[in-house]
mmCIF file of C-alpha atoms in Angstrom:
data_model
loop_
_atom_site.group_PDB
_atom_site.id
_atom_site.type_symbol
_atom_site.label_atom_id
_atom_site.label_comp_id
_atom_site.label_asym_id
_atom_site.label_seq_id
_atom_site.Cartn_x
_atom_site.Cartn_y
_atom_site.Cartn_z
ATOM 1 C CA MET Q 1 10.397 1.601 54.327
ATOM 2 C CA PRO Q 2 8.488 -1.256 55.967
ATOM 3 C CA LEU Q 3 10.894 -3.590 57.721
ATOM 4 C CA LYS Q 4 8.815 -6.775 57.612
ATOM 5 C CA GLY Q 5 5.512 -7.315 55.856
ATOM 6 C CA LEU Q 6 4.773 -8.842 52.484
ATOM 7 C CA PHE Q 7 8.522 -9.434 52.103
ATOM 8 C CA THR Q 8 10.755 -10.534 54.953
ATOM 9 C CA GLN Q 9 14.335 -10.743 53.608
ATOM 10 C CA SER Q 10 16.211 -9.712 50.497
ATOM 11 C CA ALA Q 11 19.431 -10.303 48.605
ATOM 12 C CA VAL Q 12 20.657 -8.971 45.268
ATOM 13 C CA VAL Q 13 23.299 -9.919 42.715
ATOM 14 C CA LEU Q 14 24.472 -7.049 40.520
ATOM 15 C CA LEU Q 15 25.063 -8.012 36.866
ATOM 16 C CA ASP Q 16 26.964 -6.357 34.039
ATOM 17 C CA ARG Q 17 24.524 -7.770 31.461
ATOM 18 C CA PRO Q 18 20.930 -9.019 31.272
ATOM 19 C CA ALA Q 19 20.202 -12.557 32.427
ATOM 20 C CA SER Q 20 17.336 -14.924 31.701
ATOM 21 C CA LEU Q 21 15.172 -16.749 34.214
ATOM 22 C CA ASP Q 22 16.103 -19.949 32.393
ATOM 23 C CA ALA Q 23 19.754 -19.399 33.302
ATOM 24 C CA VAL Q 24 18.738 -18.655 36.889
ATOM 25 C CA ALA Q 25 16.637 -21.827 37.088
ATOM 26 C CA ASP Q 26 19.481 -23.923 35.680
ATOM 27 C CA LEU Q 27 21.716 -22.896 38.584
ATOM 28 C CA LEU Q 28 19.125 -24.377 40.956
ATOM 29 C CA GLY Q 29 18.712 -27.643 39.082
ATOM 30 C CA GLY Q 30 16.188 -26.674 36.424
ATOM 31 C CA ASP Q 31 12.745 -28.233 36.211
ATOM 32 C CA ASP Q 32 13.588 -30.871 38.823
ATOM 33 C CA ALA Q 33 14.102 -28.293 41.588
ATOM 34 C CA GLY Q 34 10.409 -27.726 42.362
ATOM 35 C CA LEU Q 35 10.438 -24.179 41.018
ATOM 36 C CA THR Q 36 7.284 -22.323 40.010
ATOM 37 C CA ARG Q 37 7.355 -19.799 37.175
ATOM 38 C CA VAL Q 38 5.075 -16.781 37.430
ATOM 39 C CA ALA Q 39 4.445 -14.852 34.233
ATOM 40 C CA GLY Q 40 3.878 -11.512 35.956
ATOM 41 C CA ASP Q 41 1.066 -9.477 37.417
ATOM 42 C CA PRO Q 42 -1.167 -7.044 35.502
ATOM 43 C CA LEU Q 43 -0.875 -3.393 36.384
ATOM 44 C CA ASP Q 44 -3.284 -2.605 39.208
ATOM 45 C CA GLY Q 45 -5.666 0.324 39.006
ATOM 46 C CA ASP Q 46 -7.681 1.967 36.282
ATOM 47 C CA ASP Q 47 -5.419 4.923 35.497
ATOM 48 C CA PRO Q 48 -4.154 4.380 31.936
ATOM 49 C CA GLY Q 49 -1.540 7.108 32.464
ATOM 50 C CA LEU Q 50 0.165 5.266 35.319
ATOM 51 C CA VAL Q 51 3.375 3.777 33.949
ATOM 52 C CA ARG Q 52 5.015 0.825 35.660
ATOM 53 C CA HIS Q 53 8.682 1.153 36.538
ATOM 54 C CA PRO Q 54 10.893 -1.613 35.064
ATOM 55 C CA ALA Q 55 12.403 -2.314 38.484
ATOM 56 C CA ASP Q 56 9.169 -3.115 40.324
ATOM 57 C CA ALA Q 57 8.590 -6.680 41.498
ATOM 58 C CA TYR Q 58 5.554 -7.511 39.353
ATOM 59 C CA GLY Q 59 7.306 -8.973 36.319
ATOM 60 C CA PRO Q 60 8.124 -12.612 35.500
ATOM 61 C CA ARG Q 61 9.794 -14.458 38.366
ATOM 62 C CA LEU Q 62 10.657 -17.803 39.870
ATOM 63 C CA LEU Q 63 9.250 -19.011 43.171
ATOM 64 C CA VAL Q 64 11.772 -21.132 45.059
ATOM 65 C CA PRO Q 65 10.217 -23.087 47.958
ATOM 66 C CA PHE Q 66 11.871 -23.005 51.344
ATOM 67 C CA PRO Q 67 13.767 -26.261 51.924
ATOM 68 C CA PRO Q 68 12.464 -28.579 54.663
ATOM 69 C CA THR Q 69 15.941 -28.672 56.197
ATOM 70 C CA HIS Q 70 18.573 -26.017 56.562
ATOM 71 C CA PRO Q 71 22.215 -25.684 57.691
ATOM 72 C CA ASN Q 72 20.858 -24.485 61.058
ATOM 73 C CA GLY Q 73 18.396 -27.377 61.349
ATOM 74 C CA GLU Q 74 14.757 -27.720 60.415
ATOM 75 C CA MET Q 75 13.452 -24.841 58.283
ATOM 76 C CA PRO Q 76 10.497 -23.150 60.016
ATOM 77 C CA SER Q 77 7.312 -22.728 57.945
ATOM 78 C CA ALA Q 78 8.871 -24.497 54.976
ATOM 79 C CA ASP Q 79 5.369 -25.354 53.775
ATOM 80 C CA ARG Q 80 4.491 -21.654 53.362
ATOM 81 C CA GLY Q 81 7.683 -19.766 52.616
ATOM 82 C CA VAL Q 82 9.113 -19.065 49.174
ATOM 83 C CA ALA Q 83 11.841 -16.916 47.715
ATOM 84 C CA ALA Q 84 10.648 -14.857 44.763
ATOM 85 C CA VAL Q 85 13.503 -14.409 42.289
ATOM 86 C CA ASP Q 86 13.395 -12.019 39.355
ATOM 87 C CA VAL Q 87 15.892 -10.408 36.997
ATOM 88 C CA VAL Q 88 15.624 -6.682 36.360
ATOM 89 C CA ASN Q 89 17.384 -5.548 33.210
ATOM 90 C CA VAL Q 90 18.015 -1.972 34.327
ATOM 91 C CA PRO Q 91 20.502 -0.652 36.917
ATOM 92 C CA TRP Q 92 19.547 -0.595 40.577
ATOM 93 C CA PRO Q 93 17.274 2.424 41.226
ATOM 94 C CA ASP Q 94 18.982 4.204 44.103
ATOM 95 C CA GLY Q 95 16.503 7.082 43.902
ATOM 96 C CA MET Q 96 13.037 6.813 45.431
ATOM 97 C CA GLY Q 97 10.925 8.094 42.567
ATOM 98 C CA ASP Q 98 8.212 10.734 42.766
ATOM 99 C CA PRO Q 99 4.713 10.136 44.197
ATOM 100 C CA GLU Q 100 3.395 13.047 42.117
ATOM 101 C CA ASP Q 101 4.716 11.879 38.718
ATOM 102 C CA ALA Q 102 2.563 9.139 37.149
ATOM 103 C CA THR Q 103 3.854 9.352 33.587
ATOM 104 C CA ASP Q 104 7.385 7.918 33.527
ATOM 105 C CA GLY Q 105 7.296 5.216 36.170
ATOM 106 C CA GLN Q 106 8.406 7.473 39.025
ATOM 107 C CA MET Q 107 5.141 7.062 40.943
ATOM 108 C CA ALA Q 108 5.350 3.293 40.515
ATOM 109 C CA LEU Q 109 8.983 3.382 41.677
ATOM 110 C CA PHE Q 110 7.968 5.303 44.788
ATOM 111 C CA ALA Q 111 5.247 2.736 45.489
ATOM 112 C CA ALA Q 112 7.721 -0.115 44.974
ATOM 113 C CA TRP Q 113 10.101 1.370 47.547
ATOM 114 C CA ALA Q 114 7.233 1.945 49.962
ATOM 115 C CA GLY Q 115 6.111 -1.664 49.515
ATOM 116 C CA GLY Q 116 9.496 -3.137 50.385
ATOM 117 C CA GLN Q 117 10.179 -4.384 46.854
ATOM 118 C CA PHE Q 118 13.828 -3.309 47.107
ATOM 119 C CA GLY Q 119 14.280 -5.032 50.439
ATOM 120 C CA PRO Q 120 12.339 -4.802 53.703
ATOM 121 C CA GLY Q 121 13.832 -1.955 55.693
ATOM 122 C CA ALA Q 122 15.904 -0.764 52.734
ATOM 123 C CA PHE Q 123 16.054 2.941 51.923
ATOM 124 C CA PRO Q 124 17.054 4.895 48.809
ATOM 125 C CA ASP Q 125 20.761 5.643 48.305
ATOM 126 C CA ASN Q 126 21.617 2.328 49.955
ATOM 127 C CA LEU Q 127 23.796 1.182 47.061
ATOM 128 C CA ALA Q 128 25.762 4.438 47.115
ATOM 129 C CA SER Q 129 26.178 4.044 50.871
ATOM 130 C CA ALA Q 130 27.331 0.437 50.471
ATOM 131 C CA VAL Q 131 30.015 1.479 47.989
ATOM 132 C CA ASP Q 132 31.050 4.465 50.087
ATOM 133 C CA GLN Q 133 31.505 2.251 53.163
ATOM 134 C CA ALA Q 134 33.020 -0.841 51.464
ATOM 135 C CA TRP Q 135 36.182 -0.835 53.580
ATOM 136 C CA HIS Q 136 36.860 -4.491 52.754
ATOM 137 C CA TRP Q 137 36.632 -3.950 48.980
ATOM 138 C CA PRO Q 138 38.155 -0.673 47.730
ATOM 139 C CA GLU Q 139 37.500 -1.697 44.112
ATOM 140 C CA ALA Q 140 33.743 -1.429 44.715
ATOM 141 C CA ALA Q 141 33.822 2.198 43.593
ATOM 142 C CA SER Q 142 34.968 1.158 40.118
ATOM 143 C CA VAL Q 143 33.183 -2.206 39.799
ATOM 144 C CA VAL Q 144 29.656 -1.476 41.039
ATOM 145 C CA PRO Q 145 28.948 1.322 38.500
ATOM 146 C CA LYS Q 146 29.495 -1.224 35.725
ATOM 147 C CA HIS Q 147 26.297 -3.067 36.591
ATOM 148 C CA ARG Q 148 23.483 -2.870 34.055
ATOM 149 C CA ALA Q 149 21.004 -5.305 35.621
ATOM 150 C CA PHE Q 150 20.329 -7.058 38.903
ATOM 151 C CA LEU Q 151 18.870 -10.284 40.215
ATOM 152 C CA ARG Q 152 16.578 -9.828 43.206
ATOM 153 C CA ILE Q 153 15.647 -12.341 45.911
ATOM 154 C CA LEU Q 154 12.700 -11.578 48.209
ATOM 155 C CA THR Q 155 11.410 -14.061 50.779
ATOM 156 C CA THR Q 156 7.695 -14.119 51.546
ATOM 157 C CA TYR Q 157 4.937 -16.218 53.112
ATOM 158 C CA ALA Q 158 2.134 -14.554 51.171
ATOM 159 C CA VAL Q 159 2.112 -16.764 48.064
ATOM 160 C CA GLY Q 160 -0.962 -18.998 48.192
ATOM 161 C CA SER Q 161 -1.860 -17.989 51.741
ATOM 162 C CA ASP Q 162 -5.366 -17.116 52.877
ATOM 163 C CA ALA Q 163 -6.266 -13.475 53.408
ATOM 164 C CA ASP Q 164 -6.754 -14.012 57.146
ATOM 165 C CA GLU Q 165 -3.362 -15.665 57.672
ATOM 166 C CA PRO Q 166 -0.675 -13.505 59.291
ATOM 167 C CA LEU Q 167 2.121 -12.311 57.028
ATOM 168 C CA LEU Q 168 4.632 -13.779 59.484
ATOM 169 C CA PRO Q 169 3.925 -17.299 60.776
ATOM 170 C CA ASP Q 170 4.292 -18.098 64.462
ATOM 171 C CA ASP Q 171 7.500 -20.061 63.902
ATOM 172 C CA TYR Q 172 9.053 -17.441 61.643
ATOM 173 C CA SER Q 173 12.862 -17.438 61.951
ATOM 174 C CA PRO Q 174 14.692 -14.467 60.426
ATOM 175 C CA ILE Q 175 18.132 -16.071 60.590
ATOM 176 C CA HIS Q 176 16.895 -19.153 58.715
ATOM 177 C CA GLU Q 177 15.332 -16.959 56.024
ATOM 178 C CA LEU Q 178 18.370 -14.737 55.654
ATOM 179 C CA THR Q 179 20.688 -17.727 55.462
ATOM 180 C CA PHE Q 180 18.507 -19.226 52.722
ATOM 181 C CA ALA Q 181 18.476 -15.957 50.749
ATOM 182 C CA THR Q 182 22.272 -15.815 51.101
ATOM 183 C CA PHE Q 183 22.561 -19.419 49.890
ATOM 184 C CA LEU Q 184 20.561 -18.517 46.783
ATOM 185 C CA ALA Q 185 22.710 -15.439 46.157
ATOM 186 C CA ASP Q 186 25.793 -17.647 46.378
ATOM 187 C CA ARG Q 187 24.391 -19.842 43.600
ATOM 188 C CA PHE Q 188 23.485 -16.857 41.448
ATOM 189 C CA LEU Q 189 26.959 -15.328 41.717
ATOM 190 C CA ASP Q 190 27.885 -17.960 39.114
ATOM 191 C CA LEU Q 191 25.692 -16.260 36.501
ATOM 192 C CA PRO Q 192 27.647 -14.838 33.546
ATOM 193 C CA GLY Q 193 28.335 -11.191 34.250
ATOM 194 C CA ALA Q 194 27.752 -11.395 38.015
ATOM 195 C CA LEU Q 195 29.721 -8.575 39.645
ATOM 196 C CA CYS Q 196 28.922 -8.832 43.339
ATOM 197 C CA TYR Q 197 26.460 -9.596 46.111
ATOM 198 C CA PHE Q 198 24.471 -6.639 47.444
ATOM 199 C CA ASN Q 199 22.430 -6.595 50.635
ATOM 200 C CA PRO Q 200 20.032 -3.647 50.272
ATOM 201 C CA THR Q 201 18.966 -3.481 53.921
ATOM 202 C CA GLY Q 202 22.455 -3.928 55.336
ATOM 203 C CA CYS Q 203 24.130 -1.678 52.742
ATOM 204 C CA THR Q 204 26.882 -4.192 51.921
ATOM 205 C CA VAL Q 205 28.552 -5.165 48.643
ATOM 206 C CA TRP Q 206 30.844 -8.187 48.332
ATOM 207 C CA PRO Q 207 32.625 -9.655 45.281
ATOM 208 C CA LYS Q 208 32.205 -13.396 44.793
ATOM 209 C CA GLU Q 209 35.609 -14.467 46.094
ATOM 210 C CA LEU Q 210 35.437 -12.414 49.298
ATOM 211 C CA PHE Q 211 31.770 -13.358 49.744
ATOM 212 C CA ARG Q 212 32.612 -17.065 49.696
ATOM 213 C CA GLU Q 213 35.695 -16.652 51.861
ATOM 214 C CA THR Q 214 33.556 -14.851 54.441
ATOM 215 C CA ILE Q 215 30.933 -17.601 54.434
ATOM 216 C CA ALA Q 216 33.624 -20.269 54.857
ATOM 217 C CA PHE Q 217 35.305 -18.381 57.707
ATOM 218 C CA HIS Q 218 32.069 -17.955 59.639
ATOM 219 C CA GLN Q 219 31.004 -21.548 59.040
ATOM 220 C CA THR Q 220 34.338 -22.711 60.449
ATOM 221 C CA HIS Q 221 33.810 -20.606 63.569
ATOM 222 C CA ARG Q 222 30.092 -21.481 63.821
ATOM 223 C CA VAL Q 223 28.845 -17.900 63.827
ATOM 224 C CA PRO Q 224 26.499 -16.210 61.355
ATOM 225 C CA PRO Q 225 28.149 -14.127 58.607
ATOM 226 C CA LEU Q 226 27.059 -10.757 59.967
ATOM 227 C CA PRO Q 227 29.504 -8.782 57.767
ATOM 228 C CA LEU Q 228 27.587 -9.981 54.683
ATOM 229 C CA TRP Q 229 24.277 -8.854 56.141
ATOM 230 C CA ALA Q 230 25.070 -5.688 58.084
ATOM 231 C CA ASN Q 231 27.694 -3.065 57.381
ATOM 232 C CA VAL Q 232 29.784 -1.179 59.914
ATOM 233 C CA ARG Q 233 29.936 2.467 58.907
ATOM 234 C CA LEU Q 234 31.963 5.510 59.892
ATOM 235 C CA MET Q 235 30.393 8.953 59.610
ATOM 236 C CA LYS Q 236 32.501 11.970 60.516
ATOM 237 C CA ALA Q 237 30.516 14.743 62.158
ATOM 238 C CA ASP Q 238 32.931 17.685 61.838
ATOM 239 C CA ALA Q 239 31.146 19.437 58.979
ATOM 240 C CA PHE Q 240 27.744 19.002 60.581
ATOM 241 C CA LEU Q 241 28.899 20.310 63.957
ATOM 242 C CA GLN Q 242 30.613 23.309 62.376
ATOM 243 C CA ALA Q 243 27.424 24.130 60.468
ATOM 244 C CA ALA Q 244 25.527 23.912 63.764
ATOM 245 C CA GLY Q 245 27.933 26.398 65.347
ATOM 246 C CA VAL Q 246 29.682 23.830 67.540
ATOM 247 C CA ASN Q 247 33.412 24.474 67.776
ATOM 248 C CA GLU Q 248 34.448 20.856 68.304
ATOM 249 C CA SER Q 249 36.147 18.446 65.947
ATOM 250 C CA GLY Q 250 37.073 14.780 65.954
ATOM 251 C CA TRP Q 251 33.628 13.365 66.732
ATOM 252 C CA SER Q 252 32.275 10.526 64.612
ATOM 253 C CA VAL Q 253 29.477 8.006 64.612
ATOM 254 C CA MET Q 254 30.286 4.349 64.016
ATOM 255 C CA ASP Q 255 27.301 2.073 63.627
ATOM 256 C CA THR Q 256 25.898 -1.109 62.211
ATOM 257 C CA VAL Q 257 23.134 -1.009 59.638
ATOM 258 C CA GLY Q 258 21.101 -4.118 58.844
ATOM 259 C CA ASN Q 259 20.568 -5.805 62.212
ATOM 260 C CA GLY Q 260 16.849 -5.238 61.720
ATOM 261 C CA GLN Q 261 16.864 -8.146 59.273
ATOM 262 C CA LEU Q 262 17.346 -10.330 62.359
ATOM 263 C CA ASP Q 263 14.708 -8.366 64.303
ATOM 264 C CA LEU Q 264 17.450 -6.715 66.357
ATOM 265 C CA PRO Q 265 18.394 -3.083 66.946
ATOM 266 C CA ASP Q 266 21.522 -1.729 65.349
ATOM 267 C CA VAL Q 267 24.449 -0.663 67.522
ATOM 268 C CA GLU Q 268 26.066 2.769 67.361
ATOM 269 C CA LEU Q 269 29.124 4.252 69.024
ATOM 270 C CA ILE Q 270 29.628 7.972 69.489
ATOM 271 C CA VAL Q 271 33.404 8.275 69.460
ATOM 272 C CA ARG Q 272 36.312 10.618 69.034
ATOM 273 C CA THR Q 273 38.288 9.129 66.168
ATOM 274 C CA ASP Q 274 41.471 10.807 67.413
ATOM 275 C CA LYS Q 275 41.197 8.825 70.637
ATOM 276 C CA TRP Q 276 40.008 5.363 69.644
ATOM 277 C CA ASP Q 277 41.357 2.631 67.381
ATOM 278 C CA LEU Q 278 38.609 2.190 64.801
ATOM 279 C CA ASN Q 279 39.428 -1.494 64.348
ATOM 280 C CA ASP Q 280 38.716 -2.013 68.043
ATOM 281 C CA ALA Q 281 35.487 -0.058 67.706
ATOM 282 C CA ASP Q 282 34.497 -2.213 64.726
ATOM 283 C CA GLY Q 283 35.080 -5.334 66.821
ATOM 284 C CA LEU Q 284 32.971 -3.942 69.655
ATOM 285 C CA LEU Q 285 30.063 -3.300 67.270
ATOM 286 C CA ARG Q 286 30.251 -6.831 65.867
ATOM 287 C CA ASN Q 287 30.591 -8.483 69.261
ATOM 288 C CA LEU Q 288 27.628 -6.610 70.698
ATOM 289 C CA SER Q 289 25.540 -7.525 67.642
ATOM 290 C CA LEU Q 290 26.319 -11.187 68.339
ATOM 291 C CA GLU Q 291 25.391 -10.664 71.996
ATOM 292 C CA LEU Q 292 22.034 -9.248 70.905
ATOM 293 C CA LEU Q 293 21.513 -12.222 68.598
ATOM 294 C CA ASN Q 294 22.265 -14.537 71.515
ATOM 295 C CA GLY Q 295 19.632 -12.867 73.678
ATOM 296 C CA TRP Q 296 21.358 -9.988 75.481
ATOM 297 C CA PRO Q 297 18.468 -7.952 76.989
ATOM 298 C CA ALA Q 298 20.120 -4.557 76.505
ATOM 299 C CA LYS Q 299 18.545 -1.674 78.411
ATOM 300 C CA THR Q 300 19.259 1.972 79.108
ATOM 301 C CA GLY Q 301 21.735 2.346 81.936
ATOM 302 C CA ASP Q 302 23.659 -0.826 81.192
ATOM 303 C CA VAL Q 303 27.430 -0.531 81.154
ATOM 304 C CA VAL Q 304 29.511 -2.761 78.899
ATOM 305 C CA PRO Q 305 33.313 -3.080 78.717
ATOM 306 C CA GLY Q 306 35.045 -1.829 75.623
ATOM 307 C CA PRO Q 307 38.582 -1.449 74.295
ATOM 308 C CA ALA Q 308 41.058 1.001 75.761
ATOM 309 C CA PRO Q 309 41.672 4.236 73.842
ATOM 310 C CA ALA Q 310 44.297 4.210 71.106
ATOM 311 C CA GLY Q 311 47.795 4.854 72.381
ATOM 312 C CA ALA Q 312 47.067 3.731 75.926
ATOM 313 C CA VAL Q 313 50.346 2.682 77.578
ATOM 314 C CA PRO Q 314 51.169 1.649 81.144
ATOM 315 C CA GLY Q 315 52.017 4.711 83.191
ATOM 316 C CA GLY Q 316 51.071 7.042 80.371
ATOM 317 C CA GLY Q 317 47.979 8.434 82.008
ATOM 318 C CA ALA Q 318 45.521 6.782 79.642
ATOM 319 C CA PRO Q 319 43.609 3.711 80.825
ATOM 320 C CA THR Q 320 45.205 0.400 79.898
ATOM 321 C CA GLU Q 321 42.186 -1.778 80.585
ATOM 322 C CA ASP Q 322 38.702 -1.946 79.177
ATOM 323 C CA VAL Q 323 36.776 1.307 79.358
ATOM 324 C CA PRO Q 324 33.093 1.203 80.333
ATOM 325 C CA TRP Q 325 30.548 2.271 77.723
ATOM 326 C CA ARG Q 326 27.140 3.580 78.790
ATOM 327 C CA VAL Q 327 24.110 2.129 76.981
ATOM 328 C CA THR Q 328 21.084 4.133 75.874
ATOM 329 C CA MET Q 329 18.222 2.455 74.010
ATOM 330 C CA CYS Q 330 17.111 4.806 71.219
ATOM 331 C CA GLU Q 331 14.019 4.729 69.041
ATOM 332 C CA ASP Q 332 16.080 6.288 66.257
ATOM 333 C CA GLY Q 333 19.759 6.294 65.449
ATOM 334 C CA VAL Q 334 21.969 9.312 64.888
ATOM 335 C CA SER Q 335 22.474 8.446 61.225
ATOM 336 C CA ALA Q 336 20.138 7.291 58.458
ATOM 337 C CA PRO Q 337 18.139 5.164 57.979
ATOM 338 C CA PRO Q 338 15.727 5.673 60.870
ATOM 339 C CA ARG Q 339 15.675 2.543 63.048
ATOM 340 C CA PRO Q 340 16.107 1.607 66.724
ATOM 341 C CA THR Q 341 19.648 1.469 68.054
ATOM 342 C CA VAL Q 342 21.665 0.548 71.098
ATOM 343 C CA ARG Q 343 23.780 3.674 71.573
ATOM 344 C CA LEU Q 344 27.084 3.491 73.438
ATOM 345 C CA ILE Q 345 29.156 6.399 74.716
ATOM 346 C CA ALA Q 346 32.554 5.803 76.327
ATOM 347 C CA GLN Q 347 32.895 6.835 79.953
ATOM 348 C CA ASP Q 348 36.357 8.248 79.361
ATOM 349 C CA GLY Q 349 35.896 11.821 80.540
ATOM 350 C CA THR Q 350 34.568 13.149 77.233
ATOM 351 C CA GLU Q 351 30.961 13.955 76.378
ATOM 352 C CA PRO Q 352 29.653 14.309 72.817
ATOM 353 C CA PRO Q 353 27.953 17.566 71.833
ATOM 354 C CA ALA Q 354 24.209 17.534 72.429
ATOM 355 C CA GLU Q 355 23.684 18.799 68.876
ATOM 356 C CA LEU Q 356 25.163 15.582 67.516
ATOM 357 C CA LEU Q 357 22.838 13.368 69.536
ATOM 358 C CA ARG Q 358 19.730 15.350 68.592
ATOM 359 C CA VAL Q 359 20.222 15.034 64.839
ATOM 360 C CA ARG Q 360 19.777 11.748 63.036
ATOM 361 C CA HIS Q 361 21.675 12.321 59.814
ATOM 362 C CA PRO Q 362 25.177 13.809 59.967
ATOM 363 C CA ARG Q 363 26.803 13.989 56.572
ATOM 364 C CA ARG Q 364 28.397 10.740 55.404
ATOM 365 C CA ASP Q 365 31.419 12.524 53.971
ATOM 366 C CA GLY Q 366 32.080 14.610 57.087
#
């Protein structure tokens, strides 16, 4: 799906009941908040058999102007940017639709995904992936399926702009936009029936209490709340390697997904899970993402220090100090969705199977 274009950032609140735009507007201060109400767009095209999908982004919505100031300082392009907010009274469509089926909304759903209406850079099955990898919130598997509607936030600079203006202004700042979208989601988590925050591009789900605790923690430490925006995932490769005829086990891929929202590559580790502490690996992924955000010019051939293998003890034969990790800049990651990554492989005497590195999508469930 397009990463940045008509829409630049997204955030979603999953709801267990329908909500009205009036209730949404009230949480922002009502008519005094400078909101614009848009009734909805007519169906484009002349094909009377083409049926709109109820989850496309062409229905009634609120336009929330970017604020002139922001927790990080002055808001770039505040005069052009808006957040389009709509409420969709059907469950999140995790499937992509069908470009050949024009009669039940499936073609329109496919077009909506292709147009970034479910989040720039978001791909189908992202909600299932978010639940599957919600290590911080085990209850997600029972709570998320209860949703019956969702509130969607999409930031854009296209409203009221001239046709010859670029979709992204020169002073575009992804972290300012994403922080603003997150601020709006925080407000909307107070809607009746709000179940959780969902970041479609970063494949994360967070209940309100943990969401707000995470924001407070990161504000205290003056770092952006990357865990809200980008997930860290674990994908075991045993089943894939066995199917490929490779008689090796214990290999996994750990990666981030969602760094593209900040115009950064994701980070992936190719690791043996029987050799490394996964909490340490998680920390390495987060720390390197922050380094990228702070301007680290990563390049193939770089070597970065990482944690020692699990069980390393003095005199035990295993290294007790940081192990070097070799960097390779990749146009595509090992696991879905397709996007550029900074790949790291530990220089610990092991080498991952070539079959694993050649294939982008090992099974999530290993």
